[in-house]
XYZ file of C-alpha atoms in Angstrom:
772
model
C 52.800 -160.822 -244.361
C 55.401 -158.550 -246.053
C 53.607 -155.665 -245.982
C 54.102 -153.683 -242.406
C 50.929 -151.976 -243.030
C 49.076 -155.365 -242.519
C 51.484 -156.304 -239.729
C 50.552 -153.218 -237.478
C 46.741 -153.860 -238.451
C 46.363 -157.402 -237.361
C 48.676 -156.607 -234.574
C 46.770 -153.968 -233.173
C 43.831 -155.687 -234.034
C 44.806 -158.955 -231.755
C 46.112 -156.340 -229.264
C 42.214 -155.388 -229.071
C 40.571 -159.043 -228.661
C 43.371 -159.563 -226.190
C 41.921 -156.892 -224.253
C 38.410 -157.779 -224.723
C 39.093 -161.454 -223.849
C 40.759 -160.165 -220.820
C 37.045 -158.193 -219.557
C 35.393 -160.767 -220.758
C 37.342 -163.400 -218.376
C 36.262 -161.060 -215.987
C 32.554 -161.543 -216.561
C 32.749 -164.853 -216.496
C 34.578 -164.904 -213.498
C 31.706 -162.999 -211.401
C 29.067 -161.278 -212.899
C 27.294 -159.499 -210.410
C 31.287 -158.249 -209.761
C 31.336 -156.980 -213.427
C 27.916 -156.066 -213.285
C 29.243 -153.683 -210.240
C 32.305 -152.427 -211.812
C 30.188 -151.921 -215.111
C 28.223 -149.442 -213.144
C 31.120 -148.018 -211.140
C 33.128 -147.543 -214.470
C 30.513 -145.850 -216.471
C 29.373 -143.499 -213.511
C 33.216 -142.680 -213.122
C 34.078 -141.710 -216.946
C 30.719 -139.742 -216.806
C 31.721 -137.591 -214.301
C 35.753 -137.588 -215.925
C 34.582 -136.286 -218.954
C 32.314 -133.743 -217.010
C 35.332 -132.575 -215.136
C 37.993 -132.729 -217.977
C 35.405 -130.784 -220.706
C 34.018 -128.394 -218.123
C 37.552 -127.729 -217.108
C 38.729 -127.502 -220.888
C 35.938 -124.971 -221.679
C 37.582 -123.086 -219.236
C 41.058 -123.249 -220.095
C 39.762 -122.762 -223.393
C 37.774 -119.603 -222.476
C 41.029 -118.462 -220.261
C 43.415 -118.578 -223.227
C 40.884 -116.903 -225.453
C 40.185 -113.694 -222.924
C 43.546 -113.232 -222.155
C 44.604 -113.475 -226.249
C 41.757 -110.983 -226.717
C 42.794 -109.040 -224.290
C 46.040 -108.366 -225.666
C 44.237 -107.342 -228.970
C 45.682 -104.008 -229.578
C 42.374 -103.285 -232.102
C 39.892 -103.903 -228.928
C 41.885 -101.707 -226.564
C 42.055 -98.745 -229.234
C 38.260 -98.685 -228.483
C 38.137 -99.654 -225.605
C 37.537 -96.085 -224.290
C 35.844 -95.173 -227.052
C 32.035 -94.992 -228.574
C 30.037 -98.002 -227.167
C 29.290 -99.184 -230.855
C 32.793 -99.494 -232.401
C 32.862 -101.667 -229.155
C 30.586 -103.845 -229.332
C 31.315 -104.773 -232.857
C 35.374 -105.264 -231.837
C 33.211 -107.789 -228.644
C 31.216 -109.796 -230.659
C 33.870 -110.258 -233.424
C 35.994 -112.245 -230.769
C 32.365 -113.758 -229.152
C 32.318 -114.968 -232.586
C 35.544 -116.891 -233.124
C 34.500 -119.068 -230.042
C 30.785 -118.763 -230.348
C 30.910 -117.604 -227.237
C 27.017 -117.075 -225.215
C 28.424 -113.708 -222.555
C 30.832 -111.099 -223.373
C 31.334 -108.021 -221.196
C 33.706 -104.746 -221.220
C 34.345 -104.267 -217.664
C 35.894 -100.269 -217.029
C 38.555 -99.744 -214.483
C 36.267 -98.242 -212.248
C 34.371 -101.566 -212.015
C 31.404 -100.742 -214.712
C 30.211 -102.815 -217.164
C 30.157 -100.673 -220.159
C 29.643 -103.531 -222.730
C 27.435 -106.712 -222.698
C 26.879 -108.813 -225.286
C 24.804 -111.639 -224.345
C 23.442 -114.672 -227.534
C 19.208 -115.392 -227.048
C 17.848 -117.987 -228.586
C 14.031 -117.242 -229.472
C 11.323 -120.171 -229.932
C 12.214 -121.397 -232.855
C 15.798 -122.149 -231.561
C 17.548 -118.981 -233.788
C 20.498 -117.201 -231.887
C 20.305 -113.316 -231.626
C 23.005 -111.080 -229.916
C 21.796 -108.504 -227.759
C 22.917 -106.058 -225.256
C 22.782 -107.247 -221.852
C 20.828 -106.004 -219.289
C 23.120 -104.912 -216.652
C 25.246 -102.112 -218.792
C 26.371 -98.672 -217.427
C 25.744 -101.049 -214.057
C 28.478 -101.873 -211.404
C 29.816 -105.019 -211.629
C 28.063 -107.416 -208.883
C 31.632 -109.097 -208.161
C 34.336 -106.212 -207.994
C 36.485 -109.130 -205.782
C 37.157 -110.642 -209.099
C 38.353 -108.175 -210.672
C 41.445 -107.890 -208.279
C 41.697 -112.308 -207.444
C 43.765 -114.312 -209.412
C 41.017 -116.596 -210.265
C 40.148 -116.516 -213.594
C 37.273 -119.102 -214.344
C 33.511 -117.697 -212.565
C 29.950 -119.139 -212.328
C 27.833 -115.828 -213.165
C 24.443 -115.569 -212.686
C 22.490 -113.410 -215.287
C 18.626 -113.494 -214.999
C 17.152 -116.978 -215.625
C 20.744 -118.221 -217.244
C 24.000 -119.519 -215.351
C 27.792 -119.189 -217.277
C 30.791 -120.658 -217.304
C 32.807 -117.300 -217.346
C 36.992 -116.051 -217.493
C 38.154 -112.734 -217.000
C 41.269 -111.123 -218.397
C 42.637 -107.604 -217.792
C 43.562 -105.524 -220.560
C 46.597 -103.634 -219.886
C 48.407 -100.350 -221.311
C 51.683 -100.531 -220.345
C 51.849 -101.073 -216.823
C 48.046 -99.857 -215.990
C 45.037 -102.088 -216.738
C 42.528 -100.259 -218.459
C 39.562 -102.632 -217.771
C 38.391 -105.837 -218.262
C 37.004 -108.179 -220.805
C 35.104 -111.623 -220.086
C 33.148 -114.273 -222.046
C 31.133 -116.861 -220.999
C 29.770 -120.205 -222.093
C 26.219 -120.768 -221.064
C 25.281 -124.247 -219.174
C 22.251 -125.246 -220.575
C 20.116 -127.690 -222.142
C 22.623 -128.121 -225.046
C 25.476 -128.690 -222.552
C 23.502 -131.036 -221.362
C 22.077 -132.895 -224.127
C 25.781 -132.986 -224.995
C 26.761 -135.172 -222.236
C 23.669 -137.182 -222.598
C 25.332 -138.077 -226.220
C 28.415 -138.610 -224.710
C 28.095 -141.135 -221.658
C 24.303 -141.964 -222.132
C 23.768 -140.750 -219.126
C 20.925 -138.091 -218.532
C 22.126 -134.865 -217.030
C 21.104 -131.792 -214.711
C 22.554 -128.982 -214.313
C 21.161 -126.771 -210.913
C 22.555 -124.341 -208.753
C 22.393 -123.221 -204.946
C 22.778 -119.964 -203.459
C 22.452 -120.101 -199.800
C 19.430 -122.614 -199.479
C 17.852 -121.867 -202.869
C 17.711 -124.712 -205.582
C 16.789 -123.777 -209.061
C 17.172 -126.400 -211.850
C 18.435 -124.143 -214.636
C 18.896 -127.189 -217.591
C 18.215 -130.729 -218.370
C 18.786 -133.667 -221.147
C 15.624 -135.044 -219.410
C 12.444 -133.568 -220.595
C 10.883 -134.965 -216.811
C 13.658 -133.765 -214.844
C 12.592 -132.376 -211.131
C 14.792 -131.083 -208.925
C 13.588 -133.022 -205.962
C 15.424 -135.639 -208.150
C 18.331 -133.722 -208.862
C 19.228 -132.892 -205.279
C 18.992 -136.499 -204.010
C 21.569 -137.084 -206.531
C 23.658 -134.270 -205.329
C 23.270 -135.393 -201.864
C 23.954 -139.218 -202.660
C 20.374 -140.419 -202.310
C 20.195 -142.470 -205.281
C 16.958 -144.334 -205.440
C 17.817 -147.943 -205.680
C 15.852 -148.320 -209.468
C 18.416 -145.680 -210.938
C 22.569 -145.673 -210.978
C 23.381 -141.755 -210.184
C 26.249 -139.761 -209.994
C 26.412 -136.000 -208.323
C 28.880 -133.288 -208.329
C 29.199 -129.664 -207.006
C 31.487 -127.039 -208.495
C 31.693 -124.579 -205.481
C 31.979 -120.639 -206.650
C 34.219 -119.124 -203.715
C 30.993 -119.864 -201.502
C 28.661 -117.583 -203.513
C 27.277 -120.163 -205.202
C 27.301 -123.804 -206.273
C 26.173 -125.513 -209.527
C 24.827 -128.843 -208.898
C 25.388 -131.867 -211.534
C 23.205 -135.009 -211.523
C 23.959 -137.294 -214.258
C 21.774 -140.912 -213.961
C 19.821 -143.617 -215.869
C 17.974 -146.735 -215.049
C 19.968 -149.392 -213.674
C 17.534 -151.862 -215.515
C 18.847 -150.484 -219.331
C 22.674 -151.158 -218.013
C 21.989 -154.415 -216.649
C 19.846 -155.824 -219.509
C 22.795 -154.712 -221.918
C 25.370 -156.661 -220.153
C 22.938 -159.957 -219.986
C 22.273 -160.073 -223.485
C 25.767 -159.842 -224.514
C 27.570 -161.890 -221.682
C 26.705 -165.312 -224.066
C 28.886 -163.296 -227.422
C 31.064 -161.752 -225.327
C 32.047 -165.551 -223.515
C 32.436 -166.978 -227.644
C 34.422 -164.241 -228.769
C 36.612 -163.536 -226.094
C 38.015 -167.725 -226.551
C 38.202 -166.632 -230.417
C 40.478 -163.810 -229.888
C 42.592 -165.617 -227.372
C 42.702 -168.755 -229.888
C 44.125 -166.472 -232.038
C 46.120 -163.748 -230.436
C 48.243 -167.297 -229.529
C 48.471 -168.596 -233.032
C 49.951 -165.201 -234.553
C 51.206 -163.032 -231.349
C 54.985 -165.008 -231.927
C 55.534 -164.437 -235.883
C 54.154 -160.394 -235.561
C 56.298 -159.723 -233.033
C 58.950 -161.977 -234.265
C 58.816 -159.917 -238.063
C 58.041 -156.551 -236.287
C 60.340 -156.225 -233.537
C 63.946 -156.281 -234.592
C 63.777 -153.221 -237.302
C 61.950 -151.728 -234.872
C 64.037 -151.272 -231.951
C 66.601 -150.083 -234.225
C 64.978 -147.221 -235.626
C 63.794 -146.419 -232.053
C 67.728 -145.779 -231.053
C 68.374 -144.062 -233.429
C 65.413 -141.974 -232.641
C 67.124 -141.394 -229.306
C 70.479 -140.814 -230.710
C 68.897 -137.994 -233.020
C 66.921 -136.437 -230.220
C 70.418 -136.711 -227.917
C 72.037 -134.046 -230.495
C 73.854 -136.550 -232.770
C 73.459 -136.050 -236.149
C 76.230 -138.167 -237.975
C 75.200 -141.865 -237.423
C 72.614 -143.381 -239.622
C 70.440 -146.726 -239.649
C 70.438 -149.125 -242.194
C 67.551 -151.731 -242.355
C 67.961 -154.176 -245.682
C 64.243 -154.958 -245.626
C 62.548 -154.047 -248.625
C 59.129 -153.420 -246.976
C 57.910 -150.369 -245.603
C 60.238 -150.488 -242.990
C 63.359 -150.869 -245.042
C 61.727 -147.374 -247.001
C 61.284 -146.113 -244.000
C 64.769 -146.344 -242.647
C 65.667 -144.138 -245.990
C 63.580 -141.673 -244.989
C 64.600 -141.600 -241.663
C 68.048 -140.836 -242.622
C 66.878 -138.666 -245.555
C 64.674 -136.738 -242.668
C 68.380 -136.580 -240.099
C 69.940 -134.784 -242.948
C 67.115 -132.235 -243.663
C 66.516 -131.824 -239.982
C 70.117 -130.772 -238.982
C 70.022 -128.346 -242.242
C 67.209 -126.614 -241.592
C 68.000 -126.219 -237.835
C 71.229 -124.789 -238.794
C 69.254 -122.795 -240.738
C 66.659 -122.050 -238.188
C 68.885 -121.022 -235.341
C 70.684 -118.519 -237.639
C 67.079 -117.178 -238.924
C 65.956 -116.861 -235.330
C 69.034 -114.891 -234.382
C 69.938 -112.859 -237.099
C 67.714 -109.994 -238.868
C 66.292 -110.934 -242.303
C 67.344 -107.152 -244.340
C 70.910 -106.821 -242.527
C 71.883 -110.408 -241.322
C 72.966 -109.323 -238.503
C 72.619 -110.487 -234.952
C 69.567 -109.770 -233.875
C 67.757 -108.954 -230.625
C 67.940 -112.452 -229.266
C 71.745 -112.206 -229.597
C 71.887 -108.983 -228.468
C 70.215 -110.553 -224.548
C 72.856 -113.789 -224.947
C 75.775 -111.007 -225.389
C 74.430 -108.444 -222.134
C 73.383 -111.512 -220.047
C 77.535 -113.430 -220.622
C 78.855 -109.826 -220.145
C 76.550 -109.297 -216.884
C 77.019 -112.801 -215.734
C 81.022 -111.800 -215.824
C 80.702 -108.967 -214.397
C 82.594 -107.408 -216.873
C 81.601 -103.465 -217.009
C 80.448 -102.472 -221.005
C 79.092 -99.632 -222.720
C 75.736 -99.209 -225.235
C 75.216 -97.585 -228.145
C 72.171 -97.027 -229.644
C 72.486 -96.035 -233.277
C 69.385 -94.571 -235.413
C 69.958 -93.231 -238.907
C 68.738 -89.887 -239.541
C 66.201 -88.863 -242.574
C 65.420 -92.428 -243.480
C 61.646 -91.401 -243.629
C 62.559 -88.669 -246.109
C 64.350 -91.631 -248.472
C 61.538 -93.639 -248.243
C 58.327 -91.093 -248.631
C 60.810 -90.023 -251.454
C 62.632 -92.646 -253.276
C 61.191 -95.874 -251.809
C 61.075 -98.553 -249.768
C 64.005 -100.338 -251.336
C 66.052 -97.460 -251.813
C 65.702 -97.053 -247.366
C 66.742 -100.744 -247.342
C 69.682 -100.283 -249.271
C 70.613 -97.926 -247.298
C 69.870 -99.598 -244.254
C 72.065 -102.246 -245.462
C 74.834 -99.800 -246.145
C 75.213 -99.080 -243.037
C 75.463 -102.519 -241.676
C 78.112 -103.319 -244.062
C 80.379 -100.226 -242.957
C 79.556 -100.419 -239.095
C 80.433 -104.048 -239.587
C 83.940 -102.823 -240.120
C 84.098 -100.847 -236.757
C 87.012 -101.994 -234.493
C 86.942 -101.965 -230.594
C 83.357 -103.259 -230.348
C 82.298 -106.888 -228.989
C 79.301 -107.375 -230.968
C 76.925 -105.132 -233.496
C 73.063 -105.708 -233.799
C 70.160 -104.966 -235.865
C 67.097 -104.823 -233.237
C 64.679 -103.338 -236.227
C 64.322 -100.479 -238.866
C 66.303 -97.602 -238.754
C 67.795 -98.794 -235.706
C 71.225 -100.588 -234.688
C 72.470 -101.450 -231.158
C 76.766 -101.527 -230.793
C 78.289 -103.084 -226.941
C 81.555 -101.851 -226.066
C 83.710 -103.533 -223.074
C 85.349 -100.845 -220.606
C 88.684 -100.390 -220.261
C 91.097 -97.578 -219.810
C 91.201 -96.423 -223.456
C 87.725 -97.011 -224.117
C 86.178 -93.304 -223.776
C 82.859 -93.062 -225.148
C 84.313 -89.817 -227.307
C 86.345 -91.635 -229.570
C 84.064 -94.497 -229.726
C 81.681 -91.930 -231.343
C 84.269 -90.443 -233.683
C 84.972 -94.103 -234.986
C 81.217 -94.687 -236.188
C 81.273 -91.237 -237.392
C 84.052 -91.926 -239.457
C 83.237 -94.806 -240.453
C 79.486 -93.513 -241.721
C 81.101 -90.533 -243.257
C 81.335 -90.700 -247.109
C 78.102 -90.513 -248.864
C 76.336 -93.522 -250.167
C 75.831 -93.464 -254.182
C 72.703 -94.867 -255.271
C 71.578 -94.597 -259.302
C 73.497 -91.322 -259.315
C 71.482 -90.187 -256.188
C 74.527 -89.113 -253.435
C 73.156 -90.168 -250.196
C 74.208 -89.088 -246.635
C 74.412 -91.254 -243.648
C 74.197 -89.706 -240.525
C 73.287 -91.115 -237.457
C 72.275 -90.293 -233.552
C 73.354 -91.779 -230.618
C 72.350 -92.195 -226.940
C 74.708 -93.771 -224.732
C 74.769 -95.973 -221.226
C 76.843 -97.961 -219.303
C 77.457 -100.790 -216.905
C 77.641 -100.218 -214.126
C 78.540 -96.098 -214.228
C 74.477 -96.099 -215.499
C 73.066 -98.798 -213.837
C 73.605 -102.680 -212.931
C 71.012 -104.655 -214.629
C 71.099 -104.901 -218.402
C 67.249 -104.692 -219.018
C 67.838 -101.059 -217.322
C 70.720 -100.055 -219.445
C 69.409 -100.595 -223.300
C 66.230 -98.802 -221.535
C 68.400 -95.699 -220.810
C 70.655 -95.833 -224.068
C 66.878 -95.564 -226.157
C 65.745 -92.422 -223.457
C 69.400 -90.914 -224.743
C 68.666 -91.439 -228.305
C 65.257 -89.922 -227.448
C 66.307 -86.982 -225.654
C 68.692 -86.188 -228.651
C 65.748 -86.099 -231.096
C 64.504 -83.852 -228.821
C 67.210 -81.461 -228.535
C 68.152 -82.044 -231.596
C 71.766 -83.375 -230.933
C 73.826 -86.006 -232.688
C 75.122 -87.548 -229.943
C 73.411 -87.869 -226.198
C 74.684 -90.083 -222.984
C 72.218 -90.614 -220.730
C 71.612 -88.932 -216.863
C 69.038 -89.584 -214.811
C 67.508 -85.581 -215.741
C 66.336 -87.830 -219.152
C 64.132 -89.930 -216.885
C 62.400 -87.434 -215.315
C 61.709 -85.528 -218.780
C 60.553 -88.798 -220.187
C 57.739 -89.252 -217.162
C 56.853 -86.105 -217.126
C 56.714 -86.169 -220.812
C 54.161 -89.154 -220.813
C 52.051 -87.638 -217.873
C 51.589 -84.342 -220.150
C 50.235 -86.914 -222.913
C 47.841 -88.559 -221.122
C 46.857 -85.271 -219.503
C 46.899 -82.778 -222.501
C 43.140 -83.934 -223.877
C 41.675 -83.760 -220.713
C 43.336 -80.399 -220.301
C 41.743 -78.800 -222.878
C 38.013 -80.624 -221.798
C 38.698 -79.221 -217.905
C 39.493 -76.222 -218.782
C 42.773 -76.533 -217.148
C 44.414 -73.473 -219.553
C 44.852 -70.006 -219.588
C 45.869 -67.352 -221.901
C 48.771 -64.690 -221.231
C 48.948 -61.987 -223.192
C 52.716 -60.456 -224.053
C 52.558 -56.648 -225.031
C 53.805 -55.664 -228.262
C 54.848 -51.739 -228.240
C 54.678 -49.203 -231.151
C 58.188 -48.118 -231.322
C 56.945 -44.854 -232.870
C 54.536 -44.036 -230.781
C 55.610 -45.712 -227.668
C 52.139 -47.257 -226.767
C 51.105 -50.628 -226.793
C 48.838 -51.517 -229.443
C 49.326 -54.792 -230.426
C 49.394 -58.190 -227.487
C 50.669 -61.731 -228.545
C 48.227 -64.834 -226.825
C 50.203 -67.214 -225.504
C 48.347 -70.229 -223.283
C 49.673 -71.843 -220.426
C 48.906 -74.822 -218.562
C 47.871 -75.004 -214.836
C 48.418 -78.569 -214.191
C 46.657 -80.066 -211.101
C 49.184 -81.760 -210.130
C 52.729 -80.123 -212.108
C 51.654 -77.070 -211.768
C 52.179 -73.796 -214.345
C 53.587 -76.046 -217.425
C 54.847 -73.985 -220.055
C 53.842 -73.472 -224.004
C 57.251 -75.320 -225.176
C 56.084 -78.662 -222.744
C 53.506 -79.541 -224.119
C 52.895 -77.065 -227.372
C 54.994 -80.014 -229.756
C 53.141 -83.013 -227.811
C 49.695 -81.483 -228.789
C 51.340 -81.155 -232.667
C 51.729 -85.018 -232.101
C 49.225 -86.307 -230.876
C 47.002 -85.101 -233.353
C 45.308 -82.269 -230.057
C 46.597 -78.658 -232.056
C 43.908 -77.835 -233.692
C 41.794 -78.775 -230.761
C 44.229 -76.542 -228.853
C 44.460 -73.325 -230.937
C 41.003 -73.825 -231.352
C 40.305 -72.830 -227.838
C 43.025 -70.098 -227.829
C 41.930 -68.626 -230.728
C 37.856 -68.436 -229.421
C 39.505 -67.158 -225.749
C 41.436 -63.959 -227.509
C 38.432 -62.925 -229.127
C 36.483 -63.049 -226.032
C 39.481 -61.477 -224.438
C 39.333 -58.416 -227.462
C 35.796 -57.967 -226.718
C 36.196 -57.310 -223.039
C 39.607 -54.733 -223.856
C 36.862 -52.635 -225.974
C 34.611 -53.194 -223.405
C 37.018 -50.909 -221.369
C 37.995 -48.577 -223.822
C 41.266 -50.843 -225.366
C 41.527 -51.079 -228.980
C 44.191 -53.617 -229.032
C 45.134 -56.190 -231.858
C 45.481 -60.018 -230.943
C 48.002 -62.050 -232.600
C 47.962 -65.863 -232.344
C 50.070 -68.515 -232.959
C 49.042 -70.730 -235.845
C 50.859 -74.481 -236.005
C 51.511 -76.605 -239.546
C 49.348 -79.120 -238.510
C 46.316 -76.267 -238.433
C 47.307 -74.857 -241.641
C 46.407 -78.784 -242.866
C 43.521 -79.131 -241.896
C 40.449 -78.741 -244.195
C 37.922 -77.228 -241.856
C 40.732 -74.517 -240.343
C 40.094 -71.794 -242.354
C 36.242 -71.563 -242.024
C 36.571 -72.066 -238.285
C 39.145 -68.967 -238.270
C 36.071 -66.711 -240.417
C 32.835 -68.370 -238.763
C 34.839 -67.278 -234.983
C 35.868 -64.070 -235.934
C 32.133 -62.987 -237.303
C 30.730 -64.636 -234.711
C 32.293 -62.394 -232.239
C 32.100 -59.472 -234.497
C 36.224 -58.850 -234.699
C 37.771 -56.420 -237.489
C 39.269 -58.805 -239.544
C 42.482 -56.313 -239.697
C 42.625 -56.514 -235.486
C 43.425 -60.131 -235.623
C 47.407 -61.265 -236.849
C 48.182 -64.724 -237.653
C 51.994 -65.488 -236.477
C 52.890 -68.491 -238.567
C 56.653 -70.405 -237.914
C 59.239 -70.195 -241.207
C 58.929 -74.535 -240.818
C 55.468 -74.673 -241.326
C 55.589 -72.619 -244.873
C 58.444 -75.070 -245.583
C 56.925 -78.238 -245.303
C 54.183 -77.437 -248.169
C 54.849 -74.145 -249.714
C 51.652 -74.393 -252.143
C 49.339 -75.378 -249.763
C 50.397 -72.674 -246.787
C 50.397 -69.742 -249.618
C 46.882 -70.664 -251.164
C 45.629 -70.486 -247.438
C 47.683 -68.032 -246.356
C 46.499 -66.022 -249.304
C 42.638 -66.589 -247.988
C 43.162 -65.218 -244.389
C 44.965 -62.239 -245.983
C 41.954 -61.591 -248.265
C 39.789 -61.614 -245.459
C 41.476 -58.492 -243.662
C 43.234 -60.809 -241.117
C 46.973 -60.098 -240.821
C 49.952 -62.526 -241.548
C 53.508 -62.314 -239.587
C 55.971 -64.360 -240.227
C 57.025 -65.652 -236.826
C 60.899 -66.267 -235.793
C 62.395 -65.514 -239.054
C 66.073 -65.791 -239.288
C 65.651 -69.567 -237.688
C 64.133 -71.227 -240.325
C 64.842 -72.637 -243.524
C 62.697 -70.103 -245.920
C 64.606 -68.380 -249.010
C 64.409 -64.989 -250.068
C 62.565 -66.090 -252.892
C 60.018 -68.206 -250.936
C 59.792 -64.741 -248.512
C 58.590 -62.911 -251.532
C 55.780 -64.704 -253.068
C 54.440 -65.512 -249.190
C 51.339 -63.452 -248.228
C 52.504 -61.328 -244.797
C 52.162 -57.952 -243.535
C 55.170 -58.393 -241.470
C 58.373 -60.318 -240.250
C 58.788 -61.343 -236.771
C 62.544 -61.043 -235.764
C 64.282 -64.132 -233.426
C 64.352 -62.975 -230.489
C 68.272 -64.578 -230.441
C 69.372 -61.719 -232.612
C 68.031 -59.603 -230.502
C 68.943 -60.258 -227.205
C 72.745 -59.287 -227.550
C 72.528 -56.401 -229.659
C 74.463 -53.799 -226.697
C 77.403 -56.256 -226.924
C 76.890 -57.974 -230.112
C 78.327 -55.684 -233.579
C 76.718 -59.039 -236.108
C 73.545 -59.470 -234.788
C 73.311 -55.339 -235.100
C 74.626 -55.591 -238.696
C 71.770 -58.914 -239.428
C 68.871 -57.014 -237.508
C 69.106 -53.326 -239.510
C 69.843 -55.907 -242.949
C 66.284 -57.578 -242.104
C 64.498 -54.147 -241.155
C 65.514 -52.543 -244.508
C 65.114 -55.980 -246.208
C 61.591 -56.196 -244.515
C 60.748 -52.303 -245.207
C 61.942 -52.446 -249.095
C 59.348 -55.937 -249.400
C 56.327 -53.759 -248.042
C 56.767 -55.724 -244.922
C 56.701 -54.669 -241.291
C 58.601 -55.887 -238.776
C 58.426 -56.768 -234.651
C 61.520 -57.617 -232.532
C 60.814 -60.233 -230.020
C 63.508 -60.700 -226.902
C 64.107 -56.970 -225.859
C 65.711 -57.388 -221.993
C 67.494 -54.052 -222.554
C 66.654 -50.132 -222.655
C 69.758 -49.861 -225.468
C 67.869 -52.673 -227.680
C 64.432 -50.819 -227.254
C 65.924 -47.537 -228.501
C 68.432 -48.723 -230.683
C 65.287 -50.441 -232.715
C 63.333 -47.305 -232.649
C 66.264 -45.542 -234.146
C 66.661 -48.174 -237.143
C 62.593 -48.075 -237.608
C 61.581 -51.044 -236.326
C 57.410 -50.788 -235.639
C 57.335 -53.193 -233.023
C 59.065 -54.301 -230.495
C 57.753 -57.106 -226.996
C 60.433 -58.864 -224.053
C 60.490 -58.538 -220.849
C 62.328 -54.583 -220.594
C 58.803 -54.310 -221.801
C 56.260 -56.099 -219.864
C 56.774 -60.655 -219.217
C 53.874 -62.020 -220.162
C 50.498 -61.268 -217.664
C 47.442 -62.997 -217.489
C 44.287 -60.693 -219.383
C 43.126 -59.437 -215.784
C 47.057 -58.379 -214.864
C 47.471 -56.795 -218.017
C 44.363 -54.668 -218.738
C 45.137 -52.996 -215.386
C 48.834 -52.140 -216.512
C 47.610 -51.302 -220.194
C 44.972 -48.818 -218.488
C 48.178 -47.124 -216.780
C 50.555 -47.357 -218.595
C 51.926 -43.822 -220.150
C 53.428 -43.581 -223.698
C 57.120 -44.406 -223.432
C 59.956 -41.827 -224.486
C 62.789 -42.704 -226.496
C 66.054 -41.069 -226.474
């Protein structure tokens, strides 16, 4: 009896026997009442079991549908081709063995539907549903907050749950998963409750039996049970599940009354004898067991309450050598371990694993504290520059080392209330505002502490950061918005290549417009929203326009005319630059043929991105297009920026050489603003240099610019290259460039970019320019 396990075992056995004795005494007191009570309990229990399991299926479906709708993988293929979506949906369906899976678009169309079908052999096979590409029959469900519904598909009824799929604030569609209400479910409830189970549906006034555990089930009997008209020789209970008045799911659970009564009668005497034995044993040993167990357990319960209150200093002392004594000892050890783990978990939850600096959780608490105290403060959002280059060149271990070095230096800053590492290469500094808290002074401190290079195994690495700044209440009054504004300012600093950017409202407009352009650019290419403008290039020897540059414009349906500077970079970042360049090149060749028909022999220049040069099929596309439209290769000029060549010189030189061998002209665009060296320029297979407009626009006023342009022209000629000058905005620059033997010139003084039709008329009327 010293074994705690034995004591607990006896206690529960005796407790169970005592409960049985009470139940049997009730049977002895009144058999008829016992029979009615047993039947009532059985029916009530059966209905409770059904409600619990039916609701559990509903909650399980709702939770799973919501989880699946948040899955990034299925969002990626949701609007992709059907096969990918069906595979993704089936993978999710198999996780819960769902019988139905549907994807509904934002327009309310069923884009994909999977149904688990069973053949005559009972084998299950997934197939596409019959409602694919059809409008969802219950659009009101999509706007409702209710997730669970009853869904009729053919001869089957499903318990389904819908969940919206959101990308940001936009709902791109809905996912639905469902379990069929079938014979398998009816048999399941028969096994649990020992009562036959029928399922029927009522649509309007029409009834239909859909599943039953009873092979001889009849719809008329089911309807009687549901309506409360149960035959005397049966026990039964009915239930209706209403689907918003559209259809009703009827449940009938029943069994023969004689079977229940017979079992009770057979067991009555056995239960009676067992009851007296149980009572006798319970009275004999209850006191001894209670006396030996109650005291130490009360001590443990008291200590558990103390620990639950947060006091880990007190311990429990039990001298018992049985399992209770061992439990007390282990309880004290657990209490100490919990205290240690709680401290470690709290620290880990509030600090970054790499730098051990406070993380975003601490940042939120600090911001809330400042807001509660109505204390003005400023947020500095820092982003380490060129960390990606370090990771790609020296490895991520060196990148992590550099992040930790930055964290150590930033930790030494004074005048800031909090330094947080919010992940990757980003840090947040908080500073309370006072009379001496100018942002310039804080920025200077940050740059000073990071100014000295870091030495890693003999390699000198520079720590430089870009900073986005926002303040409360200067820019907003809530903590969430100030973080977003600081992030917006940081993003803009990257865009305009500045180290520091203070937030202003104009940045939000740019961000919203950029997001709109990202979403709309793909449609713009497909829907023919783009158009070409052409800027003439004047031959500075003959005074005749011999070349034009093709420039793409986007006529946005809501934003109007969008210049290329606003969307070319987006196309490069989103992988759409190849499609955009293909469109420009094809339409440029078509325009060349149109000009030939009216007697104009014009060379057309098309701008080429660095991403185009990396595309494996780009060379083949250009050559095939030139052959298809029968355009002489020498009439095509490909303009490539210096930066496009610098990214991968060997690959760029190789493909440019192939274009040159095919007879096309290659031009280096914006020369003087990039990073190419003279040695690299010598290796490039190009025909001409295009001097950037920043050197040309002030030729009249700036002697230094004249020296640079004159030297560039002489350098190009010595290397056998011709020169194009862009940005000619006055007559002085045009005549000066002609005098210094620049071959071609373009700029607003000659002509702004024009649509093809307008430029054609201009070219036909244009007389040769006479230079001074």
